[in-house]
Short mmCIF file of C-alpha atoms in Angstrom, two decimals:
data_model
loop_
_atom_site.label_atom_id
_atom_site.label_comp_id
_atom_site.label_asym_id
_atom_site.label_seq_id
_atom_site.Cartn_x
_atom_site.Cartn_y
_atom_site.Cartn_z
CA MET K 1 145.72 30.32 31.66
CA THR K 2 146.07 28.63 28.39
CA THR K 3 145.15 30.55 25.52
CA THR K 4 142.72 29.09 23.08
CA GLY K 5 142.49 29.45 19.52
CA GLU K 6 139.67 31.76 19.48
CA ASP K 7 141.68 34.23 21.73
CA HIS K 8 144.53 33.72 19.76
CA ALA K 9 142.63 34.78 16.62
CA THR K 10 141.50 37.77 18.34
CA ALA K 11 144.68 38.76 19.39
CA ARG K 12 145.91 39.14 15.91
CA GLY K 13 146.35 42.75 14.41
CA GLY K 14 149.08 43.79 11.84
CA PRO K 15 149.37 45.93 8.84
CA TRP K 16 148.18 44.41 5.49
CA TRP K 17 148.74 40.78 5.26
CA TRP K 18 150.58 40.39 8.24
CA THR K 19 149.25 39.00 11.49
CA ARG K 20 151.31 40.82 13.94
CA TRP K 21 153.49 43.83 13.79
CA ARG K 22 156.37 41.94 14.88
CA SER K 23 156.24 39.66 11.81
CA ALA K 24 155.66 43.02 9.61
CA VAL K 25 159.07 44.24 11.01
CA LEU K 26 160.92 41.17 10.50
CA ASP K 27 160.02 40.81 6.78
CA THR K 28 160.85 44.39 6.13
CA GLY K 29 164.42 43.95 7.72
CA LEU K 30 165.06 40.58 5.72
CA ALA K 31 163.64 42.49 2.52
CA ALA K 32 166.23 45.18 3.19
CA GLY K 33 168.95 42.93 3.72
CA SER K 34 168.06 40.90 0.48
CA ALA K 35 167.91 44.14 -1.48
CA ALA K 36 171.38 45.24 -0.14
CA GLU K 37 173.10 42.03 -1.04
CA CYS K 38 171.23 41.90 -4.56
CA GLY K 39 172.51 45.44 -5.00
CA ALA K 40 176.00 44.76 -4.24
CA GLU K 41 175.99 41.59 -6.49
CA GLY K 42 174.49 43.73 -9.07
CA VAL K 43 177.69 45.70 -9.76
CA ARG K 44 179.65 42.47 -10.72
CA PHE K 45 176.45 41.47 -12.76
CA ALA K 46 176.46 44.68 -14.38
CA HIS K 47 180.36 44.40 -15.48
CA ASP K 48 179.78 40.98 -16.57
CA ALA K 49 176.82 41.71 -18.69
CA GLY K 50 178.37 45.00 -20.08
CA ILE K 51 175.63 47.11 -18.83
CA PRO K 52 175.84 50.15 -16.53
CA ALA K 53 176.39 49.62 -12.98
CA ALA K 54 173.58 51.51 -11.96
CA VAL K 55 171.24 49.37 -13.94
CA GLY K 56 172.60 46.40 -12.29
CA VAL K 57 172.20 47.90 -8.80
CA VAL K 58 168.61 49.16 -9.40
CA PHE K 59 167.93 45.51 -10.83
CA GLY K 60 169.23 43.59 -7.71
CA VAL K 61 167.60 45.98 -4.97
CA LEU K 62 164.33 45.45 -6.97
CA ALA K 63 164.85 41.65 -7.18
CA GLY K 64 166.03 41.47 -3.32
CA ALA K 65 163.03 43.46 -1.86
CA ALA K 66 160.62 40.95 -3.49
CA LEU K 67 161.38 39.02 -0.04
CA ILE K 68 158.93 41.53 1.72
CA VAL K 69 155.96 39.44 0.16
CA ARG K 70 157.24 36.17 1.34
CA ARG K 71 154.62 35.12 3.53
CA LYS K 72 151.70 36.24 1.19
CA TRP K 73 153.46 34.84 -2.04
CA PRO K 74 156.06 32.28 -1.12
CA ILE K 75 156.08 30.83 -4.35
CA ALA K 76 156.58 34.06 -6.12
CA VAL K 77 159.84 34.90 -3.99
CA VAL K 78 161.22 31.44 -4.65
CA LEU K 79 160.74 31.70 -8.37
CA VAL K 80 162.54 35.18 -8.43
CA SER K 81 165.72 33.82 -6.29
CA ILE K 82 165.52 31.02 -8.99
CA ALA K 83 165.49 33.55 -11.87
CA ILE K 84 168.24 35.48 -10.45
CA THR K 85 170.42 32.55 -9.47
CA PRO K 86 172.23 32.90 -12.91
CA ALA K 87 173.09 36.36 -12.12
CA GLN K 88 174.95 35.01 -8.75
CA MET K 89 172.64 37.08 -6.47
CA GLY K 90 169.60 36.55 -4.24
CA TYR K 91 171.26 33.63 -1.84
CA LEU K 92 169.53 35.08 1.12
CA MET K 93 166.30 35.42 -0.51
CA GLY K 94 166.60 31.88 -1.83
CA ILE K 95 167.08 30.63 1.58
CA VAL K 96 164.63 32.72 3.47
CA GLY K 97 161.94 31.81 0.51
CA LEU K 98 162.40 28.09 0.76
CA TYR K 99 162.00 28.13 4.47
CA THR K 100 158.72 30.26 4.23
CA LEU K 101 157.60 27.84 1.27
CA ALA K 102 158.08 24.88 3.32
CA ALA K 103 156.64 26.23 6.43
CA SER K 104 153.34 26.78 4.41
CA GLU K 105 150.62 25.10 4.11
CA LEU K 106 150.83 24.63 0.42
CA PRO K 107 151.08 21.10 -1.15
CA ARG K 108 153.86 18.92 -0.60
CA ARG K 109 154.30 18.41 -4.59
CA ILE K 110 154.77 22.13 -5.00
CA ILE K 111 157.14 22.20 -2.34
CA GLY K 112 159.25 19.52 -3.80
CA SER K 113 159.28 21.02 -6.90
CA LEU K 114 160.34 24.46 -6.19
CA ALA K 115 163.08 23.04 -4.03
CA GLY K 116 164.21 20.57 -6.51
CA MET K 117 164.23 23.63 -9.10
CA SER K 118 166.10 25.82 -6.71
CA PHE K 119 168.64 23.02 -6.06
CA LEU K 120 169.07 22.43 -9.71
CA GLY K 121 169.67 26.01 -10.45
CA MET K 122 172.22 26.48 -7.70
CA LEU K 123 174.12 23.21 -8.67
CA ILE K 124 174.42 24.56 -12.22
CA VAL K 125 175.58 28.01 -11.27
CA MET K 126 177.95 26.60 -8.81
CA PHE K 127 179.65 24.03 -11.20
CA VAL K 128 179.93 26.72 -13.71
CA ARG K 129 181.22 29.30 -11.52
CA VAL K 130 183.80 26.82 -9.72
CA ARG K 131 184.84 25.52 -13.09
CA GLN K 132 185.83 28.89 -14.03
CA ASP K 133 187.45 29.90 -11.03
CA MET K 134 189.65 26.60 -11.51
CA GLN K 135 190.26 27.55 -15.08
CA ARG K 136 191.38 31.00 -14.13
CA GLY K 137 194.02 29.37 -11.68
CA THR K 138 192.45 30.87 -8.85
CA TRP K 139 191.80 27.33 -7.30
CA GLU K 140 194.63 24.57 -7.61
CA LEU K 141 192.53 21.33 -7.15
CA GLY K 142 191.82 18.14 -9.20
CA ASP K 143 188.74 17.86 -11.30
CA TRP K 144 186.75 16.28 -8.34
CA PHE K 145 186.39 19.27 -6.68
CA VAL K 146 184.04 20.79 -9.17
CA PRO K 147 181.31 18.56 -8.45
CA PHE K 148 182.05 18.17 -5.17
CA ALA K 149 181.79 22.06 -4.36
CA SER K 150 178.71 22.33 -6.53
CA ILE K 151 176.87 19.39 -4.82
CA THR K 152 177.87 20.59 -1.30
CA THR K 153 177.09 24.30 -1.96
CA ALA K 154 173.75 23.40 -3.69
CA VAL K 155 172.73 20.80 -0.73
CA GLY K 156 173.71 23.65 2.04
CA MET K 157 171.48 26.47 0.33
CA THR K 158 168.49 24.03 -0.17
CA ALA K 159 168.15 21.39 2.27
CA PRO K 160 168.49 23.39 5.61
CA PRO K 161 165.95 25.69 5.08
CA VAL K 162 163.57 23.11 3.56
CA LEU K 163 163.71 20.99 6.54
CA LEU K 164 163.44 23.64 8.97
CA GLY K 165 160.58 24.90 7.27
CA LEU K 166 158.77 21.61 7.39
CA TYR K 167 159.48 21.29 10.71
CA VAL K 168 158.13 24.70 11.93
CA GLY K 169 155.19 24.10 9.83
CA ALA K 170 154.48 20.80 11.10
CA ARG K 171 154.82 22.23 14.68
CA ARG K 172 152.35 25.18 14.01
CA ARG K 173 149.88 23.01 12.65
CA LEU K 174 150.08 20.77 15.85
CA MET K 175 149.64 24.07 18.02
CA GLU K 176 146.66 25.03 16.02
CA SER K 177 144.88 21.57 15.94
CA LEU K 178 145.54 21.58 19.90
CA ARG K 179 144.04 24.98 20.28
CA GLU K 180 140.90 23.73 17.97
CA ARG K 181 140.85 20.71 20.35
CA ALA K 182 140.91 23.08 23.53
CA ASP K 183 138.25 25.39 21.77
CA SER K 184 136.01 22.29 20.96
CA LEU K 185 136.65 20.66 24.38
CA GLU K 186 135.77 24.12 26.16
CA ARG K 187 132.46 24.40 24.05
CA GLU K 188 131.54 20.48 24.92
CA LEU K 189 132.22 21.64 28.71
CA GLN K 190 129.97 24.23 28.35
CA LEU K 191 127.37 22.40 26.64
CA LEU K 192 127.71 19.87 29.32
CA ALA K 193 127.53 22.34 32.10
CA GLU K 194 124.19 23.49 30.50
CA ARG K 195 122.66 20.34 30.03
CA ALA K 196 123.67 19.41 33.78
CA GLU K 197 121.97 22.70 34.74
CA GLU K 198 118.60 21.78 32.88
CA ARG K 199 118.64 18.25 34.41
CA ALA K 200 119.01 19.74 37.92
CA GLU K 201 116.18 22.19 37.18
CA TRP K 202 114.10 19.14 35.77
CA ALA K 203 114.85 17.23 39.14
CA ARG K 204 114.21 19.70 41.41
CA GLY K 205 110.86 20.44 39.24
CA GLU K 206 110.12 16.66 39.59
CA GLU K 207 110.88 16.60 43.24
CA ARG K 208 108.39 19.84 43.71
CA THR K 209 106.05 17.77 41.93
CA ARG K 210 106.61 14.53 43.98
CA ILE K 211 106.47 16.49 47.62
CA ALA K 212 103.18 18.31 46.49
CA ARG K 213 101.53 14.89 45.45
CA GLU K 214 102.80 13.29 48.35
CA MET K 215 101.39 16.35 50.42
CA HIS K 216 98.38 16.26 48.55
CA ASP K 217 97.69 12.59 49.18
CA VAL K 218 98.50 12.60 52.97
CA VAL K 219 96.56 15.78 53.86
CA ALA K 220 93.53 15.95 51.63
CA HIS K 221 91.94 12.98 52.56
CA ARG K 222 92.14 13.14 56.24
CA VAL K 223 91.69 16.78 56.45
CA SER K 224 88.53 16.25 53.87
CA LEU K 225 87.23 13.58 56.51
CA MET K 226 87.80 16.00 59.24
CA VAL K 227 85.98 18.86 57.70
CA VAL K 228 82.89 16.21 57.03
CA HIS K 229 83.11 15.18 60.53
CA ALA K 230 83.39 18.69 62.12
CA ALA K 231 80.39 19.73 59.96
CA ALA K 232 78.27 16.88 61.41
CA LEU K 233 79.54 17.68 64.77
CA GLN K 234 78.07 21.03 64.46
CA ALA K 235 74.81 19.73 63.12
CA VAL K 236 74.28 17.41 66.18
CA ALA K 237 76.26 18.82 68.85
CA ARG K 238 73.02 19.97 70.81
CA LYS K 239 70.72 17.50 69.77
CA ASP K 240 72.77 14.39 70.34
CA PRO K 241 75.70 15.05 72.71
CA GLU K 242 76.89 11.41 72.53
CA LYS K 243 76.99 11.24 68.87
CA ALA K 244 79.01 14.76 68.72
CA VAL K 245 81.63 13.23 71.31
CA LYS K 246 81.98 10.38 68.89
CA ASN K 247 82.56 12.61 66.14
CA ALA K 248 84.89 14.91 67.84
CA ALA K 249 87.13 11.52 68.53
CA LEU K 250 87.02 10.64 64.83
CA VAL K 251 88.11 13.98 63.97
CA GLY K 252 91.09 13.83 66.57
CA ASP K 253 91.82 10.42 65.27
CA MET K 254 92.24 11.64 61.69
CA GLY K 255 94.14 14.51 62.74
CA ARG K 256 96.70 12.46 64.55
CA GLN K 257 97.03 9.98 61.76
CA ALA K 258 97.53 12.98 58.96
CA LEU K 259 100.28 14.45 61.45
CA THR K 260 102.03 11.16 61.95
CA GLU K 261 102.15 10.75 58.08
CA LEU K 262 103.76 14.15 57.69
CA ARG K 263 106.27 13.43 60.44
CA GLU K 264 107.32 10.22 58.62
CA MET K 265 107.57 12.08 55.27
CA LEU K 266 109.69 15.01 56.54
CA GLY K 267 111.84 12.42 58.39
CA VAL K 268 112.76 11.01 54.85
CA LEU K 269 113.11 14.57 53.64
CA ARG K 270 115.63 15.41 56.30
CA SER K 271 117.97 12.45 55.72
CA GLY K 272 119.24 14.41 52.32
CA ASP K 273 121.08 17.48 51.70
CA SER K 274 120.37 20.10 54.38
CA ARG K 275 120.05 22.86 51.61
CA ASP K 276 117.48 20.79 49.73
CA VAL K 277 115.52 20.20 52.94
CA ARG K 278 115.47 23.90 53.55
CA GLU K 279 113.89 24.36 50.10
CA ARG K 280 111.65 21.34 49.78
CA ALA K 281 110.32 21.22 53.31
CA ALA K 282 109.05 24.55 53.72
CA VAL K 283 105.09 23.43 52.20
CA PRO K 284 105.23 20.62 54.42
CA LEU K 285 106.03 22.59 57.37
CA VAL K 286 102.91 24.78 56.86
CA ALA K 287 100.80 21.51 56.48
CA VAL K 288 102.13 20.16 59.46
CA GLY K 289 101.19 22.99 61.71
CA VAL K 290 97.75 23.39 60.21
CA ALA K 291 97.15 19.45 60.81
CA ALA K 292 98.63 19.84 64.37
CA ALA K 293 96.36 22.61 65.06
CA ALA K 294 93.28 20.79 63.99
CA ALA K 295 94.39 17.71 65.59
CA ALA K 296 95.04 19.29 69.06
CA ALA K 297 91.67 21.11 68.97
CA ALA K 298 89.67 18.03 68.02
CA SER K 299 91.46 15.86 70.86
CA ARG K 300 90.26 17.91 73.62
CA ALA K 301 86.85 16.33 73.01
CA VAL K 302 88.38 12.96 73.73
CA ASP K 303 89.67 11.33 76.86
CA ASP K 304 93.33 10.30 77.36
CA GLU K 305 92.72 6.46 76.59
CA GLY K 306 91.11 7.26 73.15
CA ALA K 307 93.79 9.77 72.49
CA GLY K 308 96.58 7.11 73.10
CA ALA K 309 95.04 4.56 71.11
CA GLY K 310 94.45 7.01 68.04
CA ALA K 311 98.11 7.90 68.40
CA GLY K 312 99.23 4.55 67.68
CA GLU K 313 97.15 4.27 64.65
CA GLY K 314 98.92 5.20 61.31
CA ALA K 315 102.35 4.39 62.36
CA GLY K 316 104.11 2.39 59.93
CA GLU K 317 106.52 2.44 57.15
CA GLY K 318 103.62 3.57 54.71
CA PRO K 319 99.88 2.52 53.50
CA CYS K 320 99.12 -0.84 51.79
CA LEU K 321 96.14 -2.64 50.40
CA SER K 322 95.61 -4.42 53.80
CA ASP K 323 94.77 -0.94 54.94
CA VAL K 324 91.88 -0.30 52.33
CA ASP K 325 89.21 -1.81 54.76
CA GLU K 326 90.32 0.63 57.73
CA LEU K 327 90.07 3.51 54.72
CA LEU K 328 86.67 2.42 53.62
CA GLY K 329 85.32 2.21 57.42
CA GLN K 330 86.54 5.88 58.13
CA SER K 331 84.45 7.12 54.80
CA ALA K 332 81.61 4.99 56.15
CA ALA K 333 81.92 6.67 59.67
CA ALA K 334 81.48 10.36 57.67
CA GLY K 335 78.34 9.16 56.21
CA MET K 336 79.16 7.61 52.91
CA ALA K 337 77.59 4.50 51.61
CA VAL K 338 80.69 2.60 50.35
CA ASP K 339 81.13 -1.13 49.46
CA LEU K 340 84.06 -3.14 48.53
CA SER K 341 84.36 -6.38 46.23
CA VAL K 342 87.87 -8.12 45.76
CA GLU K 343 88.42 -10.38 43.00
CA GLY K 344 91.45 -13.04 42.51
CA GLU K 345 93.64 -14.26 45.08
CA THR K 346 94.82 -11.63 47.82
CA ARG K 347 98.70 -11.49 47.82
CA SER K 348 101.49 -8.95 48.69
CA TYR K 349 103.21 -6.81 46.04
CA ALA K 350 105.99 -4.32 46.17
CA ALA K 351 105.91 -1.25 48.54
CA GLU K 352 105.44 1.38 46.02
CA ILE K 353 102.76 -0.52 44.01
CA GLU K 354 100.78 -1.15 47.17
CA GLN K 355 101.22 2.41 48.25
CA THR K 356 100.19 3.49 44.76
CA ALA K 357 97.07 1.53 44.66
CA TYR K 358 96.14 2.84 48.23
CA ARG K 359 96.59 6.37 47.48
CA VAL K 360 94.27 5.88 44.18
CA VAL K 361 91.60 4.71 46.25
CA GLN K 362 92.22 7.19 48.95
CA GLU K 363 92.06 10.16 46.59
CA ALA K 364 89.03 8.66 44.65
CA LEU K 365 87.32 8.79 48.13
CA THR K 366 88.27 11.83 48.71
CA ASN K 367 86.67 13.10 45.67
CA VAL K 368 83.55 11.59 46.41
CA HIS K 369 83.56 13.47 49.80
CA LYS K 370 84.26 16.69 48.00
CA HIS K 371 81.93 16.53 44.91
CA ALA K 372 79.42 13.72 45.39
CA ALA K 373 78.74 14.03 49.20
CA GLY K 374 76.08 11.10 50.10
CA ALA K 375 76.73 9.14 46.91
CA LYS K 376 76.94 5.27 46.92
CA THR K 377 80.35 4.23 46.10
CA HIS K 378 81.73 0.69 44.77
CA VAL K 379 85.20 -0.04 45.41
CA ARG K 380 86.75 -3.10 43.12
CA LEU K 381 89.87 -4.57 43.52
CA ALA K 382 91.04 -7.39 40.95
CA HIS K 383 94.36 -9.44 41.61
CA ARG K 384 95.25 -10.80 38.38
CA VAL K 385 98.37 -12.84 37.16
CA SER K 386 100.39 -10.05 36.36
CA GLU K 387 98.69 -6.84 37.51
CA ILE K 388 96.53 -5.35 40.03
CA ALA K 389 93.35 -3.43 39.06
CA MET K 390 91.17 -0.77 41.08
CA GLN K 391 88.14 1.03 40.10
CA VAL K 392 86.08 3.41 42.58
CA GLU K 393 82.78 4.67 41.16
CA ASN K 394 80.21 6.64 42.72
CA GLU K 395 76.62 6.95 41.75
CA PRO K 396 74.98 10.30 41.49
CA PRO K 397 74.66 12.29 44.84
CA PRO K 398 71.35 12.82 46.36
CA GLU K 399 70.22 16.34 45.60
CA LEU K 400 70.32 17.25 49.54
CA ALA K 401 73.80 16.31 50.39
CA SER K 402 74.59 16.27 54.13
CA ALA K 403 78.19 17.52 53.34
CA SER K 404 77.44 20.40 50.98
CA ALA K 405 77.39 22.49 54.16
CA ALA K 406 81.18 21.72 54.67
CA ARG K 407 82.20 23.66 51.67
CA LEU K 408 85.23 21.25 50.74
CA PRO K 409 87.84 23.31 48.61
CA SER K 410 89.42 21.41 45.55
CA GLY K 411 92.39 22.51 44.04
CA GLY K 412 92.21 20.15 40.99
CA ASN K 413 95.25 18.48 41.44
CA GLY K 414 93.86 14.92 42.71
CA LEU K 415 93.26 13.08 39.38
CA VAL K 416 96.40 14.63 38.16
CA GLY K 417 98.38 12.99 41.10
CA MET K 418 96.75 9.96 40.65
CA ARG K 419 97.61 9.67 36.97
CA GLU K 420 101.38 10.92 37.90
CA ARG K 421 101.69 7.94 40.36
CA VAL K 422 100.04 5.21 37.94
CA LEU K 423 102.20 6.33 35.08
CA ALA K 424 105.07 6.37 36.71
CA LEU K 425 104.80 2.60 37.70
CA GLY K 426 104.03 1.57 33.79
CA GLY K 427 100.39 1.65 34.58
CA VAL K 428 97.23 2.80 32.87
CA PHE K 429 94.96 5.34 34.58
CA VAL K 430 91.29 6.28 33.19
CA SER K 431 88.88 8.49 34.79
CA GLY K 432 85.76 10.21 33.77
CA PRO K 433 82.04 10.60 34.35
CA THR K 434 79.63 7.61 34.00
CA ASP K 435 76.31 7.46 31.77
CA ALA K 436 74.52 7.34 35.06
CA GLY K 437 75.48 10.62 36.15
CA GLY K 438 78.51 9.43 38.60
CA PHE K 439 82.06 9.22 38.27
CA ARG K 440 84.38 6.34 37.65
CA VAL K 441 88.17 6.04 38.34
CA SER K 442 90.18 3.30 37.24
CA ALA K 443 93.72 2.26 37.53
CA VAL K 444 95.62 -1.02 36.47
CA ILE K 445 99.26 -1.25 37.80
CA PRO K 446 101.79 -4.18 36.41
CA ALA K 447 102.93 -6.32 39.36
CA ALA K 448 106.35 -6.54 38.65
#
């Protein structure tokens, strides 16, 4: 695996200013070699300067040992090498010092200035030394050899270490920049993974909310009517058997319709990923069992023909505005005094718009059954140019509500679900009590 810059930084650990022990050992060896070279050259320097040889050796050893700080103070090392160049010593120090200087992070103008000073010092020293050797008769060559040898030696001692140091420094900076980019990319990928997980969690929450809303809309209305009819059935079972049979048939129809809608919803859920289906369909499966049991219990009071006709009802792709009349008929059969008024020219809308409008009316009627049984209810639909509006308003319930004995439970999610549906389509939803003591639910949904 690739080592990132952070791993590289944590792997460092050497003595003092060294980042690694290997670097410390290398610099110590180079400093020892430079001290030995300068110490040996110090003997001749002491002879030429007329000082004791021991002084020249000590001077050379101390000067050459300065190479040990080349990584921390490369400028000082180069300056020392330039300073001892007239003594004809410190050649190894000069080469290594220029290499270290060129490979460092120092500005190029400083590197160029010190390299030029080193070149000039080496040129002058070599010019004087070669000229002296030729005057002594050591070399018998023409006058051209003095500048040639001086320039060649100065260039050879200065250019290669500087160029190599520049190359190594550029390569090192490139590698560090690549490490930084790798670290940045790793952090970005980690951040993207966290955001993806957050989005996935949000999507799962939204899906759970959507399924809960669908389940509430499908089950609440049908089951509420079933409970109302069951209560009425219990009240008239002995007094009016014919009416009791009719109420039992209505309960069976409601149960079969709820079961059909639940099956359609489960069919859509099963078309997705099997794992998601197992997670998301747990609640619907329980509701299916409850609805199926209720439907089976009620169907025993109905003959085979009535059961077959009821089973065919509710089958389709989903509720729409044309089913509102049937919805109101079911509420009227449960004892609610409800009237419908339609404004504007009736036309068709997108499936999700019609389903939302239907669910709003359905849930509003369910709430009337739960909280204001027996209250007169007015349903208004308005088909406008660019929107469809609906309003369900009930009057104050009578003091003795016939459905009070049904004890319909309420989870408080009906209004929330209606608001979510309408707002999801860019509409407006308003609900609240009226001045007369009733309750009003209003919604406006864009037609596009």
